[in-house]
Amino acid sequence: MVRDVFSFLMLFTFFLGFSQEEKEQDTITDYYIRFEGDSILQSSIPLDEVYIFGKLEFADKKEKLRYYILRRKTIKVYPYAKLASERLVELNDSLTKIKKKRQQKRYTKKVQKYIEGEFSAELKKLTRTEGQILVKLIHRQTGSTAFDLVKELRSGWRAFWYNTTAKAFKISLKEEFRPEEVHEDYLIEDILQRAFTYDKLERQKSVLDYDFAMLSNKWKNDSPKTKD
């Protein structure tokens, strides 16, 4: 009898412990969020990256002037690079839907003429340095140099002459955006990130693979440390 009672108590304790463990497992301790118009519950809210900038400090007035001139020119030409990227994406998306090569060429010429009409009048007003910054930003936004884009949309011979003409004005259409290696390119990226943060420019992510925070650490001994 004692043995039966003891066995019963052991069995009861086992089931009680199992029941509590199951209860703990079934308990929902996480909080879930559902956004208006969305039927899917989410455990977190995705946030944009936020950079905290320090104060700009310059070695001398010449360095300060150089930075502010670069900022003015970068903010001026960035919208053209952004627009070029958007048009290129639209072009590529449309070309995937056109099967025949002849129709693809016809459509490409049509878009190219449209882009020229959209850009040419304003681009003629750019200075040499503004033109070179634009070439770099086109590479930042598209992943292709201006030379390669011209070569792709036109013939390689036309791209060659475009580049030769640009060289006469000391502009290389083959110029790439390399903020990891070129200090001025890092300054351009610094200017863009500040402009995005302060809503002076509409943000468009670069297609190139680099991390701005890591770039800042790399150039911290040489780059401005920010004051605006």
Short mmCIF file of C-alpha atoms in Angstrom, two decimals:
data_model
loop_
_atom_site.label_atom_id
_atom_site.label_comp_id
_atom_site.label_asym_id
_atom_site.label_seq_id
_atom_site.Cartn_x
_atom_site.Cartn_y
_atom_site.Cartn_z
CA MET A 1 0.00 0.00 0.00
CA VAL A 2 2.78 2.41 0.95
CA ARG A 3 4.61 1.42 -2.23
CA ASP A 4 1.47 2.19 -4.30
CA VAL A 5 1.02 5.59 -2.65
CA PHE A 6 4.71 6.37 -3.17
CA SER A 7 4.46 5.37 -6.85
CA PHE A 8 1.36 7.50 -7.26
CA LEU A 9 3.10 10.53 -5.71
CA MET A 10 6.14 10.07 -7.97
CA LEU A 11 3.89 9.79 -11.02
CA PHE A 12 1.86 12.84 -9.93
CA THR A 13 5.04 14.88 -9.37
CA PHE A 14 6.33 13.88 -12.80
CA PHE A 15 3.16 14.95 -14.57
CA LEU A 16 2.97 18.14 -12.53
CA GLY A 17 6.54 19.05 -13.50
CA PHE A 18 5.85 18.16 -17.15
CA SER A 19 2.69 20.25 -17.11
CA GLN A 20 4.56 23.28 -15.68
CA GLU A 21 7.36 22.88 -18.23
CA GLU A 22 4.82 22.68 -21.05
CA LYS A 23 3.07 25.74 -19.66
CA GLU A 24 6.34 27.68 -19.61
CA GLN A 25 7.04 26.66 -23.19
CA ASP A 26 3.55 27.70 -24.29
CA THR A 27 3.83 31.08 -22.59
CA ILE A 28 4.41 33.91 -25.07
CA THR A 29 6.91 36.34 -23.62
CA ASP A 30 7.76 38.15 -26.87
CA TYR A 31 5.84 41.18 -28.09
CA TYR A 32 4.69 41.32 -31.70
CA ILE A 33 3.73 44.34 -33.76
CA ARG A 34 1.35 44.63 -36.68
CA PHE A 35 1.55 47.71 -38.87
CA GLU A 36 -1.59 49.27 -40.25
CA GLY A 37 -2.56 47.63 -43.52
CA ASP A 38 -0.26 44.65 -42.91
CA SER A 39 -1.53 41.23 -41.82
CA ILE A 40 1.90 39.88 -40.79
CA LEU A 41 3.05 40.18 -37.18
CA GLN A 42 6.62 41.37 -36.67
CA SER A 43 8.83 40.98 -33.62
CA SER A 44 10.84 44.13 -34.37
CA ILE A 45 10.65 47.44 -36.19
CA PRO A 46 13.22 47.88 -39.00
CA LEU A 47 15.02 51.21 -38.72
CA ASP A 48 17.23 53.08 -41.15
CA GLU A 49 20.93 53.42 -40.41
CA VAL A 50 21.73 56.58 -38.51
CA TYR A 51 25.18 58.15 -38.54
CA ILE A 52 26.32 60.46 -35.76
CA PHE A 53 28.65 63.06 -37.17
CA GLY A 54 31.29 64.90 -35.25
CA LYS A 55 32.31 68.52 -35.73
CA LEU A 56 34.13 69.50 -38.86
CA GLU A 57 37.66 70.64 -38.13
CA PHE A 58 40.08 71.87 -40.74
CA ALA A 59 43.84 72.26 -40.78
CA ASP A 60 43.57 75.77 -42.24
CA LYS A 61 41.27 78.14 -44.13
CA LYS A 62 42.38 76.70 -47.47
CA GLU A 63 41.28 73.20 -46.41
CA LYS A 64 37.97 74.57 -45.12
CA LEU A 65 37.31 76.44 -48.37
CA ARG A 66 38.14 73.33 -50.40
CA TYR A 67 35.61 71.26 -48.46
CA TYR A 68 32.78 73.78 -48.80
CA ILE A 69 33.40 74.24 -52.53
CA LEU A 70 33.37 70.46 -52.92
CA ARG A 71 30.12 70.29 -50.94
CA ARG A 72 28.41 72.90 -53.12
CA LYS A 73 29.44 71.12 -56.33
CA THR A 74 28.53 67.64 -55.03
CA ILE A 75 25.04 68.71 -53.93
CA LYS A 76 24.54 70.41 -57.30
CA VAL A 77 25.39 67.38 -59.49
CA TYR A 78 24.13 64.50 -57.31
CA PRO A 79 20.50 64.74 -58.60
CA TYR A 80 21.78 64.13 -62.15
CA ALA A 81 23.62 60.98 -61.07
CA LYS A 82 20.53 59.78 -59.19
CA LEU A 83 18.35 60.41 -62.22
CA ALA A 84 20.83 58.59 -64.49
CA SER A 85 20.67 55.57 -62.16
CA GLU A 86 16.87 55.58 -62.18
CA ARG A 87 16.72 55.83 -65.98
CA LEU A 88 19.24 52.99 -66.34
CA VAL A 89 17.17 50.73 -64.07
CA GLU A 90 14.03 51.58 -66.06
CA LEU A 91 15.87 50.85 -69.31
CA ASN A 92 17.19 47.49 -68.13
CA ASP A 93 13.78 46.47 -66.76
CA SER A 94 12.14 47.34 -70.07
CA LEU A 95 14.78 45.53 -72.14
CA THR A 96 14.14 42.27 -70.26
CA LYS A 97 10.56 42.38 -71.57
CA ILE A 98 11.62 42.95 -75.19
CA LYS A 99 12.66 39.70 -76.84
CA LYS A 100 13.91 40.77 -80.28
CA LYS A 101 17.34 42.39 -80.47
CA ARG A 102 16.27 44.79 -83.21
CA GLN A 103 13.46 46.09 -81.02
CA GLN A 104 15.86 46.32 -78.06
CA LYS A 105 18.24 48.50 -80.12
CA ARG A 106 15.39 50.67 -81.32
CA TYR A 107 14.11 51.13 -77.79
CA THR A 108 17.63 51.85 -76.44
CA LYS A 109 18.15 54.61 -79.04
CA LYS A 110 14.78 56.10 -78.16
CA VAL A 111 15.63 56.17 -74.44
CA GLN A 112 19.14 57.48 -75.15
CA LYS A 113 17.71 60.43 -77.13
CA TYR A 114 15.26 61.09 -74.32
CA ILE A 115 18.06 61.07 -71.72
CA GLU A 116 20.20 63.38 -73.87
CA GLY A 117 17.30 65.81 -74.17
CA GLU A 118 16.71 65.61 -70.43
CA PHE A 119 20.35 66.10 -69.47
CA SER A 120 22.26 67.94 -72.17
CA ALA A 121 21.03 71.51 -71.59
CA GLU A 122 21.84 71.40 -67.88
CA LEU A 123 25.08 69.42 -68.22
CA LYS A 124 26.50 72.03 -70.60
CA LYS A 125 26.35 74.51 -67.74
CA LEU A 126 28.58 72.39 -65.48
CA THR A 127 32.17 73.38 -64.79
CA ARG A 128 35.05 70.96 -65.37
CA THR A 129 35.25 69.94 -61.71
CA GLU A 130 31.46 69.55 -61.48
CA GLY A 131 31.57 67.31 -64.56
CA GLN A 132 34.26 65.13 -63.02
CA ILE A 133 32.32 64.81 -59.74
CA LEU A 134 29.25 63.83 -61.76
CA VAL A 135 31.22 61.10 -63.55
CA LYS A 136 32.30 59.70 -60.16
CA LEU A 137 28.75 59.84 -58.77
CA ILE A 138 27.37 58.06 -61.84
CA HIS A 139 29.77 55.22 -61.01
CA ARG A 140 28.61 55.36 -57.36
CA GLN A 141 24.96 55.10 -58.33
CA THR A 142 25.14 52.63 -61.23
CA GLY A 143 28.29 50.59 -60.65
CA SER A 144 29.41 51.40 -64.21
CA THR A 145 31.70 54.16 -65.42
CA ALA A 146 30.24 56.83 -67.70
CA PHE A 147 32.53 55.44 -70.44
CA ASP A 148 31.08 51.93 -70.09
CA LEU A 149 27.52 53.25 -70.09
CA VAL A 150 28.17 55.17 -73.32
CA LYS A 151 29.87 52.11 -74.77
CA GLU A 152 26.88 49.93 -73.83
CA LEU A 153 24.25 52.30 -75.20
CA ARG A 154 26.27 53.29 -78.25
CA SER A 155 29.29 51.85 -80.02
CA GLY A 156 32.73 51.45 -78.50
CA TRP A 157 34.09 53.89 -81.12
CA ARG A 158 31.64 56.57 -79.97
CA ALA A 159 32.67 55.93 -76.35
CA PHE A 160 36.32 56.35 -77.33
CA TRP A 161 35.67 59.78 -78.88
CA TYR A 162 33.50 60.81 -75.96
CA ASN A 163 36.38 60.00 -73.64
CA THR A 164 38.92 61.73 -75.86
CA THR A 165 36.79 64.89 -76.00
CA ALA A 166 36.33 64.79 -72.22
CA LYS A 167 40.09 64.51 -71.77
CA ALA A 168 40.50 67.77 -73.65
CA PHE A 169 38.65 69.34 -70.72
CA LYS A 170 40.59 67.18 -68.23
CA ILE A 171 37.59 64.94 -67.51
CA SER A 172 37.92 61.17 -67.67
CA LEU A 173 34.71 59.25 -68.37
CA LYS A 174 36.49 56.17 -67.05
CA GLU A 175 36.87 57.69 -63.59
CA GLU A 176 35.57 55.49 -60.75
CA PHE A 177 34.30 56.38 -57.30
CA ARG A 178 36.82 54.95 -54.79
CA PRO A 179 36.25 56.37 -51.29
CA GLU A 180 38.43 53.64 -49.78
CA GLU A 181 41.49 54.84 -51.71
CA VAL A 182 40.90 58.47 -52.70
CA HIS A 183 40.46 61.01 -49.92
CA GLU A 184 38.40 63.41 -52.04
CA ASP A 185 35.98 60.59 -52.87
CA TYR A 186 35.60 59.94 -49.15
CA LEU A 187 34.86 63.64 -48.64
CA ILE A 188 32.17 63.40 -51.34
CA GLU A 189 30.63 60.43 -49.52
CA ASP A 190 30.81 62.34 -46.25
CA ILE A 191 29.02 65.28 -47.88
CA LEU A 192 26.31 63.00 -49.29
CA GLN A 193 25.67 61.24 -45.98
CA ARG A 194 25.30 64.56 -44.18
CA ALA A 195 22.98 65.86 -46.90
CA PHE A 196 20.84 62.71 -46.66
CA THR A 197 20.66 62.99 -42.88
CA TYR A 198 19.64 66.66 -42.97
CA ASP A 199 17.16 66.06 -45.85
CA LYS A 200 19.08 68.27 -48.26
CA LEU A 201 19.20 65.42 -50.78
CA GLU A 202 16.97 62.42 -51.39
CA ARG A 203 18.81 59.30 -50.28
CA GLN A 204 19.74 56.70 -52.87
CA LYS A 205 22.03 53.88 -51.79
CA SER A 206 25.24 53.32 -53.67
CA VAL A 207 25.46 50.03 -55.55
CA LEU A 208 29.15 49.84 -54.60
CA ASP A 209 30.26 47.71 -51.68
CA TYR A 210 31.72 49.84 -48.88
CA ASP A 211 30.80 50.81 -45.34
CA PHE A 212 30.74 54.51 -44.51
CA ALA A 213 31.43 53.96 -40.79
CA MET A 214 34.54 51.94 -41.64
CA LEU A 215 35.61 54.60 -44.14
CA SER A 216 35.28 57.26 -41.45
CA ASN A 217 37.53 55.26 -39.13
CA LYS A 218 40.06 54.79 -41.92
CA TRP A 219 40.23 58.48 -42.81
CA LYS A 220 39.71 59.95 -39.34
CA ASN A 221 43.28 61.22 -39.16
CA ASP A 222 43.05 63.02 -42.51
CA SER A 223 39.39 63.91 -43.07
CA PRO A 224 37.38 66.76 -41.56
CA LYS A 225 35.76 65.87 -38.25
CA THR A 226 32.69 67.93 -38.84
CA LYS A 227 31.03 71.07 -37.81
CA ASP A 228 28.16 72.51 -39.77
#
